[in-house]
Amino acid sequence: MNEDVVRLLELQEIDSEIDRLKAEMDEIPRERQIHRRELEARERDFQKARNKLDEIRGRRAEAEKERDDTREKLAEFKNKLLEVKTNEAYRAMLGQIDYAEKAVGELESRMIELMYEEEEVEAELRDAEKVWEKNRKRFEKRNGILDDQLEELRVRFGELQERRKAAADLVTQRLLRRYEQLRSSGRALAVVGVNKGNCGGCLTGLPPQTVVEISQGTAFTCPICGRFVVWTDDSSSADSR
C-alpha cells in the first residue's frame, strides 16, 4: 500500500480513538445530570412529605387551640348558668352549653383523626428520607467514580493528541489538508476501503480497472464524496459479491 495512504490510515485510527474518547467525556456530564435529577426528585419527595407533616401538625395545633378556647367558653357558660334569673335565659344558656360540648367532642375527634394521619405521614417521611439518603450516597459515590473516569480519559486524550501530532507530521501537507477538510465536513472516516467494488463511504460504484489499481496500492479519490478509497483487509471487488 502507498506509504502516504498507510500514514493517513494511522492518523485516522488515532482520530477515531480521539472521537471515541470525546464522546465518552461528553457523556460524563450527561450521566451526572441524570443522577442529579434523580437525587433532586427524591429530595422533592422528602420535602413534600415534610411539608405535608407540617401542615397536619398545624391543623392539629389549630384544632387543639380551638378546643381549649371552646372549653374556656364552656366553663364560662356553666358559671353563668348559676347566675341566670329566668327560665328563658336558663334554656338559652343550656343550649349554648350543649353546642359548646358538641363542638369540643367534634374537635377532639378531629384531633384523633389528625393524630393517626400524622403517624402515617411520619412513616412516609422516614421512608422518603431513607430513599433520599440512599440516593445521596449513591450520587456521591458515582460522582467520585465519574471524576476518576474523566481524569483517566483526559490523560489518555492528551497522549493521543501527542500521537496525532507526530502522525500528522508524517503526512504530506496536501493530503493532510484534504484529510482535514473531509473530517471538518462531517465525514468521520476520510479514508475508506473498497466495498464490493464500491466506495466504502458513499457506495458509489467504481470502475473495475480502478478497483484493480486500488488493490495494487494506488490511492483513489471518490468523485462523489471526495473520500480517499484504499484497499484494506476487508475490501472486496464486485466479483466477490
mmCIF file of C-alpha atoms in Angstrom:
data_model
loop_
_atom_site.group_PDB
_atom_site.id
_atom_site.type_symbol
_atom_site.label_atom_id
_atom_site.label_comp_id
_atom_site.label_asym_id
_atom_site.label_seq_id
_atom_site.Cartn_x
_atom_site.Cartn_y
_atom_site.Cartn_z
ATOM 1 C CA MET A 1 0.000 0.000 0.000
ATOM 2 C CA ASN A 2 1.149 3.540 -0.758
ATOM 3 C CA GLU A 3 3.129 4.913 2.197
ATOM 4 C CA ASP A 4 1.099 8.123 2.284
ATOM 5 C CA VAL A 5 -2.094 6.077 2.473
ATOM 6 C CA VAL A 6 -0.665 3.987 5.311
ATOM 7 C CA ARG A 7 0.123 7.164 7.230
ATOM 8 C CA LEU A 8 -3.365 8.520 6.597
ATOM 9 C CA LEU A 9 -4.878 5.299 7.886
ATOM 10 C CA GLU A 10 -2.731 5.505 11.012
ATOM 11 C CA LEU A 11 -3.809 9.115 11.521
ATOM 12 C CA GLN A 12 -7.440 8.169 11.002
ATOM 13 C CA GLU A 13 -7.153 5.358 13.528
ATOM 14 C CA ILE A 14 -5.850 7.837 16.101
ATOM 15 C CA ASP A 15 -8.610 10.319 15.243
ATOM 16 C CA SER A 16 -11.244 7.611 15.616
ATOM 17 C CA GLU A 17 -9.929 6.852 19.091
ATOM 18 C CA ILE A 18 -9.918 10.578 19.901
ATOM 19 C CA ASP A 19 -13.538 10.844 18.716
ATOM 20 C CA ARG A 20 -14.484 7.916 20.916
ATOM 21 C CA LEU A 21 -12.776 9.482 23.949
ATOM 22 C CA LYS A 22 -14.500 12.814 23.287
ATOM 23 C CA ALA A 23 -17.849 11.032 23.160
ATOM 24 C CA GLU A 24 -17.099 9.311 26.473
ATOM 25 C CA MET A 25 -16.039 12.595 28.087
ATOM 26 C CA ASP A 26 -19.163 14.327 26.777
ATOM 27 C CA GLU A 27 -21.296 11.529 28.198
ATOM 28 C CA ILE A 28 -19.998 12.004 31.745
ATOM 29 C CA PRO A 29 -21.704 15.403 32.358
ATOM 30 C CA ARG A 30 -24.942 13.976 30.967
ATOM 31 C CA GLU A 31 -24.696 10.994 33.302
ATOM 32 C CA ARG A 32 -24.020 13.324 36.224
ATOM 33 C CA GLN A 33 -27.145 15.267 35.311
ATOM 34 C CA ILE A 34 -29.256 12.098 35.222
ATOM 35 C CA HIS A 35 -28.101 11.100 38.706
ATOM 36 C CA ARG A 36 -28.527 14.667 39.958
ATOM 37 C CA ARG A 37 -32.098 14.835 38.674
ATOM 38 C CA GLU A 38 -32.877 11.518 40.356
ATOM 39 C CA LEU A 39 -31.447 12.834 43.631
ATOM 40 C CA GLU A 40 -33.404 16.072 43.302
ATOM 41 C CA ALA A 41 -36.603 14.097 42.664
ATOM 42 C CA ARG A 42 -36.065 12.066 45.829
ATOM 43 C CA GLU A 43 -35.322 15.261 47.759
ATOM 44 C CA ARG A 44 -38.586 16.744 46.484
ATOM 45 C CA ASP A 45 -40.433 13.633 47.688
ATOM 46 C CA PHE A 46 -38.848 14.073 51.120
ATOM 47 C CA GLN A 47 -39.673 17.778 51.215
ATOM 48 C CA LYS A 48 -43.232 17.074 50.086
ATOM 49 C CA ALA A 49 -43.719 14.580 52.937
ATOM 50 C CA ARG A 50 -42.197 17.038 55.419
ATOM 51 C CA ASN A 51 -44.462 19.853 54.233
ATOM 52 C CA LYS A 52 -47.447 17.540 54.500
ATOM 53 C CA LEU A 53 -46.473 16.629 58.050
ATOM 54 C CA ASP A 54 -46.019 20.287 58.976
ATOM 55 C CA GLU A 55 -49.438 21.068 57.510
ATOM 56 C CA ILE A 56 -51.109 18.278 59.515
ATOM 57 C CA ARG A 57 -49.367 19.349 62.707
ATOM 58 C CA GLY A 58 -50.505 22.899 62.067
ATOM 59 C CA ARG A 59 -54.115 21.779 61.625
ATOM 60 C CA ARG A 60 -53.865 19.676 64.782
ATOM 61 C CA ALA A 61 -52.456 22.619 66.738
ATOM 62 C CA GLU A 62 -55.292 24.843 65.465
ATOM 63 C CA ALA A 63 -57.867 22.222 66.452
ATOM 64 C CA GLU A 64 -56.278 21.902 69.878
ATOM 65 C CA LYS A 65 -56.328 25.658 70.393
ATOM 66 C CA GLU A 66 -59.928 25.857 69.212
ATOM 67 C CA ARG A 67 -60.868 23.038 71.594
ATOM 68 C CA ASP A 68 -59.157 24.756 74.529
ATOM 69 C CA ASP A 69 -60.853 28.051 73.672
ATOM 70 C CA THR A 70 -64.207 26.298 73.438
ATOM 71 C CA ARG A 71 -63.592 24.593 76.788
ATOM 72 C CA GLU A 72 -62.963 28.002 78.367
ATOM 73 C CA LYS A 73 -66.219 29.289 76.909
ATOM 74 C CA LEU A 74 -67.983 26.164 78.142
ATOM 75 C CA ALA A 75 -66.689 26.827 81.660
ATOM 76 C CA GLU A 76 -67.916 30.407 81.404
ATOM 77 C CA PHE A 77 -71.329 29.252 80.223
ATOM 78 C CA LYS A 78 -71.615 26.841 83.164
ATOM 79 C CA ASN A 79 -70.653 29.569 85.612
ATOM 80 C CA LYS A 80 -73.203 31.946 84.098
ATOM 81 C CA LEU A 81 -75.821 29.223 84.284
ATOM 82 C CA LEU A 82 -75.789 29.646 88.045
ATOM 83 C CA GLU A 83 -76.472 33.342 87.691
ATOM 84 C CA VAL A 84 -79.414 33.381 85.264
ATOM 85 C CA LYS A 85 -82.757 34.504 86.719
ATOM 86 C CA THR A 86 -85.337 33.422 84.168
ATOM 87 C CA ASN A 87 -86.330 30.102 82.665
ATOM 88 C CA GLU A 88 -85.852 31.507 79.169
ATOM 89 C CA ALA A 89 -82.304 32.622 79.904
ATOM 90 C CA TYR A 90 -81.634 29.283 81.595
ATOM 91 C CA ARG A 91 -82.779 27.344 78.493
ATOM 92 C CA ALA A 92 -80.712 29.592 76.240
ATOM 93 C CA MET A 93 -77.647 29.029 78.350
ATOM 94 C CA LEU A 94 -78.229 25.263 78.301
ATOM 95 C CA GLY A 95 -78.362 25.468 74.513
ATOM 96 C CA GLN A 96 -75.025 27.249 74.404
ATOM 97 C CA ILE A 97 -73.529 24.696 76.778
ATOM 98 C CA ASP A 98 -74.829 21.824 74.650
ATOM 99 C CA TYR A 99 -73.463 23.445 71.479
ATOM 100 C CA ALA A 100 -70.044 24.002 73.104
ATOM 101 C CA GLU A 101 -69.886 20.435 74.404
ATOM 102 C CA LYS A 102 -70.659 19.063 70.941
ATOM 103 C CA ALA A 103 -68.024 21.361 69.441
ATOM 104 C CA VAL A 104 -65.438 20.086 71.921
ATOM 105 C CA GLY A 105 -66.334 16.497 71.054
ATOM 106 C CA GLU A 106 -66.057 17.162 67.330
ATOM 107 C CA LEU A 107 -62.732 18.925 67.771
ATOM 108 C CA GLU A 108 -61.340 16.070 69.844
ATOM 109 C CA SER A 109 -62.487 13.572 67.196
ATOM 110 C CA ARG A 110 -60.778 15.685 64.537
ATOM 111 C CA MET A 111 -57.611 15.785 66.638
ATOM 112 C CA ILE A 112 -57.618 11.994 66.925
ATOM 113 C CA GLU A 113 -58.019 11.670 63.148
ATOM 114 C CA LEU A 114 -55.182 14.129 62.623
ATOM 115 C CA MET A 115 -53.053 12.224 65.117
ATOM 116 C CA TYR A 116 -53.464 8.995 63.099
ATOM 117 C CA GLU A 117 -52.852 10.883 59.869
ATOM 118 C CA GLU A 118 -49.744 12.432 61.400
ATOM 119 C CA GLU A 119 -48.401 8.990 62.303
ATOM 120 C CA GLU A 120 -48.919 7.764 58.731
ATOM 121 C CA VAL A 121 -47.166 10.782 57.250
ATOM 122 C CA GLU A 122 -44.319 10.452 59.753
ATOM 123 C CA ALA A 123 -43.782 6.920 58.412
ATOM 124 C CA GLU A 124 -43.882 8.281 54.844
ATOM 125 C CA LEU A 125 -41.365 10.930 55.832
ATOM 126 C CA ARG A 126 -38.996 8.361 57.331
ATOM 127 C CA ASP A 127 -39.221 6.228 54.183
ATOM 128 C CA ALA A 128 -38.696 9.245 51.927
ATOM 129 C CA GLU A 129 -35.689 10.314 53.994
ATOM 130 C CA LYS A 130 -34.163 6.829 53.732
ATOM 131 C CA VAL A 131 -34.613 6.796 49.953
ATOM 132 C CA TRP A 132 -33.193 10.307 49.649
ATOM 133 C CA GLU A 133 -30.199 9.439 51.811
ATOM 134 C CA LYS A 134 -29.584 6.252 49.844
ATOM 135 C CA ASN A 135 -29.676 8.191 46.580
ATOM 136 C CA ARG A 136 -27.423 10.901 48.004
ATOM 137 C CA LYS A 137 -24.761 8.367 48.973
ATOM 138 C CA ARG A 138 -25.080 6.644 45.614
ATOM 139 C CA PHE A 139 -24.796 10.004 43.831
ATOM 140 C CA GLU A 140 -21.638 10.919 45.758
ATOM 141 C CA LYS A 141 -20.096 7.504 45.098
ATOM 142 C CA ARG A 142 -20.973 7.600 41.402
ATOM 143 C CA ASN A 143 -19.721 11.169 41.167
ATOM 144 C CA GLY A 144 -16.340 10.061 42.538
ATOM 145 C CA ILE A 145 -16.183 7.223 40.015
ATOM 146 C CA LEU A 146 -17.022 9.630 37.188
ATOM 147 C CA ASP A 147 -14.329 12.034 38.394
ATOM 148 C CA ASP A 148 -11.771 9.216 38.194
ATOM 149 C CA GLN A 149 -13.019 8.143 34.771
ATOM 150 C CA LEU A 150 -12.883 11.691 33.454
ATOM 151 C CA GLU A 151 -9.346 12.176 34.719
ATOM 152 C CA GLU A 152 -8.258 8.919 33.110
ATOM 153 C CA LEU A 153 -9.894 9.896 29.833
ATOM 154 C CA ARG A 154 -8.189 13.292 29.906
ATOM 155 C CA VAL A 155 -4.803 11.661 30.383
ATOM 156 C CA ARG A 156 -5.425 9.268 27.503
ATOM 157 C CA PHE A 157 -6.762 12.140 25.410
ATOM 158 C CA GLY A 158 -3.558 14.108 25.972
ATOM 159 C CA GLU A 159 -1.466 11.106 24.989
ATOM 160 C CA LEU A 160 -3.492 10.620 21.828
ATOM 161 C CA GLN A 161 -3.130 14.290 20.939
ATOM 162 C CA GLU A 162 0.639 13.901 21.090
ATOM 163 C CA ARG A 163 0.469 10.753 18.970
ATOM 164 C CA ARG A 164 -1.759 12.527 16.487
ATOM 165 C CA LYS A 165 0.642 15.426 16.110
ATOM 166 C CA ALA A 166 3.504 13.024 15.454
ATOM 167 C CA ALA A 167 1.414 11.058 12.927
ATOM 168 C CA ALA A 168 0.153 14.214 11.187
ATOM 169 C CA ASP A 169 3.744 15.483 10.781
ATOM 170 C CA LEU A 170 4.490 12.418 8.649
ATOM 171 C CA VAL A 171 1.657 13.102 6.176
ATOM 172 C CA THR A 172 2.290 15.415 3.216
ATOM 173 C CA GLN A 173 0.640 18.800 3.619
ATOM 174 C CA ARG A 174 -1.525 18.368 0.516
ATOM 175 C CA LEU A 175 -3.004 15.078 1.717
ATOM 176 C CA LEU A 176 -3.306 16.339 5.279
ATOM 177 C CA ARG A 177 -5.264 19.421 4.177
ATOM 178 C CA ARG A 178 -7.608 17.258 2.129
ATOM 179 C CA TYR A 179 -7.995 14.822 5.019
ATOM 180 C CA GLU A 180 -8.774 17.648 7.468
ATOM 181 C CA GLN A 181 -11.321 19.124 5.037
ATOM 182 C CA LEU A 182 -13.128 15.810 4.838
ATOM 183 C CA ARG A 183 -13.148 15.487 8.613
ATOM 184 C CA SER A 184 -14.400 19.042 9.144
ATOM 185 C CA SER A 185 -17.220 18.448 6.641
ATOM 186 C CA GLY A 186 -18.658 15.769 8.885
ATOM 187 C CA ARG A 187 -17.039 12.696 7.375
ATOM 188 C CA ALA A 188 -15.604 10.883 10.372
ATOM 189 C CA LEU A 189 -13.910 8.403 8.047
ATOM 190 C CA ALA A 190 -11.958 10.244 5.387
ATOM 191 C CA VAL A 191 -10.192 7.058 4.282
ATOM 192 C CA VAL A 192 -12.427 4.104 3.395
ATOM 193 C CA GLY A 193 -11.958 0.700 1.830
ATOM 194 C CA VAL A 194 -13.486 -0.784 -1.294
ATOM 195 C CA ASN A 195 -16.812 -2.430 -0.509
ATOM 196 C CA LYS A 196 -17.889 -4.931 -3.185
ATOM 197 C CA GLY A 197 -16.488 -2.750 -5.915
ATOM 198 C CA ASN A 198 -17.964 0.437 -4.418
ATOM 199 C CA CYS A 199 -16.642 3.375 -2.443
ATOM 200 C CA GLY A 200 -16.851 2.305 1.184
ATOM 201 C CA GLY A 201 -18.124 5.753 2.141
ATOM 202 C CA CYS A 202 -20.936 6.647 -0.248
ATOM 203 C CA LEU A 203 -21.214 3.252 -2.038
ATOM 204 C CA THR A 204 -20.655 4.800 -5.445
ATOM 205 C CA GLY A 205 -19.711 2.089 -7.968
ATOM 206 C CA LEU A 206 -16.050 2.119 -9.061
ATOM 207 C CA PRO A 207 -14.758 1.054 -12.499
ATOM 208 C CA PRO A 208 -13.256 -2.480 -12.378
ATOM 209 C CA GLN A 209 -9.876 -1.177 -13.536
ATOM 210 C CA THR A 210 -9.887 1.399 -10.752
ATOM 211 C CA VAL A 211 -10.626 -1.331 -8.222
ATOM 212 C CA VAL A 212 -7.680 -3.312 -9.562
ATOM 213 C CA GLU A 213 -5.394 -0.296 -9.269
ATOM 214 C CA ILE A 214 -6.602 0.363 -5.719
ATOM 215 C CA SER A 215 -5.954 -3.262 -4.817
ATOM 216 C CA GLN A 216 -2.387 -2.799 -6.047
ATOM 217 C CA GLY A 217 -1.794 0.062 -3.612
ATOM 218 C CA THR A 218 -2.967 3.127 -5.515
ATOM 219 C CA ALA A 219 -4.929 5.711 -3.550
ATOM 220 C CA PHE A 220 -8.110 6.847 -5.273
ATOM 221 C CA THR A 221 -10.328 9.846 -4.548
ATOM 222 C CA CYS A 222 -14.037 9.180 -4.871
ATOM 223 C CA PRO A 223 -15.522 11.664 -7.349
ATOM 224 C CA ILE A 224 -18.799 11.792 -5.384
ATOM 225 C CA CYS A 225 -17.924 12.062 -1.678
ATOM 226 C CA GLY A 226 -14.255 13.025 -2.029
ATOM 227 C CA ARG A 227 -13.019 10.322 0.350
ATOM 228 C CA PHE A 228 -9.748 8.504 -0.085
ATOM 229 C CA VAL A 229 -10.573 4.986 -1.248
ATOM 230 C CA VAL A 230 -7.936 2.340 -0.482
ATOM 231 C CA TRP A 231 -7.626 -1.413 -0.330
ATOM 232 C CA THR A 232 -7.954 -2.779 3.190
ATOM 233 C CA ASP A 233 -8.016 -6.249 4.715
ATOM 234 C CA ASP A 234 -11.805 -6.416 4.457
ATOM 235 C CA SER A 235 -12.065 -4.820 0.991
ATOM 236 C CA SER A 236 -13.803 -6.745 -1.791
ATOM 237 C CA SER A 237 -14.294 -6.298 -5.513
ATOM 238 C CA ALA A 238 -17.593 -6.523 -7.373
ATOM 239 C CA ASP A 239 -16.799 -10.122 -8.411
ATOM 240 C CA SER A 240 -16.875 -11.291 -4.761
ATOM 241 C CA ARG A 241 -20.498 -10.318 -4.199
#
